[in-house]
Amino acid sequence: MADRVHPSAKPNATTTTNPTTTTTKPLQFPPAKSQTYNPNRIPYRPTPTAYHRHNRKHCSCRRCFCYCCFWSLLIISTILILAAISGACFYLLFRPKPPLFSVSSVKIAQFKLRTSSDDTTRLTAKVNITLSTKNPNKKLIYNYDALSFTVVSNSVVLANGSFTGFNNGPNNVTIIHSTLSMASQVLDADSVSSLKSDMKRKNGLPLKILLDTMVVAKMDKLKSKKVGIRVTCEGIHGKIPTGKTPVVASIKNAKCKVDLRMKILKWTL
């Protein structure tokens, strides 16, 4: 009895049946396309573009700038905090007080307004002032540089003067005498009209004394930096002298105020 041969599941295979033997032919595939291969060829490796290189450099510069800003702000903040702590400790330990100023005497020795033929008005004035300053501290010493004085009346400068520097010890009172003058100073029309209007008042000219100087506070081996101060004395009224005898100005309402003057860049506070 002959053997039964089942057909293959592969459709492309061809089977030949023989009563004695069975032969199966292999599948036939189309020939592959020939490919050239060069073993010396360098493989392609993409390189970063110029944009990536520029972006990386930009990030590095920005990182360095951020680090510099951070450390600068940190150092400045630390210095400010230490200075504030030192100032607070100094104030709590010694309780420093500002110097006190008062007006002792003001005399108008000369005051003349002369108008020339070309309608130019010139001012010649001389004012003698006496101030007193007191150091109310028990341990601090105030060292003053040269003092600069200015007498004004409604923003019109009448006279200028100066006084040499001095030291004011603890609980000490120093008397300051100075003669302020102005010689043939040309005035504008507004200043002339303002002065002539004030000269007709019953109390006379309103006067203001401005004092500018630099001061250093010392205590034992401790010494502060120079600090500018401005002393403003108001409430003074004086009449114009008619002869060579000086006229004593009224100072019963005179009060002096001391202000610190600190320069920050180009601004004076």
Short mmCIF file of N, CA and C in Angstrom, two decimals, residues 22 31 38 152 181:
data_model
loop_
_atom_site.label_atom_id
_atom_site.label_comp_id
_atom_site.label_asym_id
_atom_site.label_seq_id
_atom_site.Cartn_x
_atom_site.Cartn_y
_atom_site.Cartn_z
N THR A 22 9.98 10.55 -1.91
CA THR A 22 9.34 11.91 -1.96
C THR A 22 10.45 12.95 -1.96
N PRO A 31 17.37 37.24 -6.61
CA PRO A 31 18.75 37.59 -6.20
C PRO A 31 18.82 38.98 -5.56
N ASN A 38 32.78 50.02 1.59
CA ASN A 38 34.13 50.57 1.65
C ASN A 38 34.57 50.56 3.11
N VAL A 152 22.07 135.67 55.71
CA VAL A 152 21.14 135.89 54.61
C VAL A 152 19.87 136.55 55.14
N SER A 181 31.45 140.08 56.35
CA SER A 181 31.40 141.30 55.52
C SER A 181 31.07 140.96 54.08
#
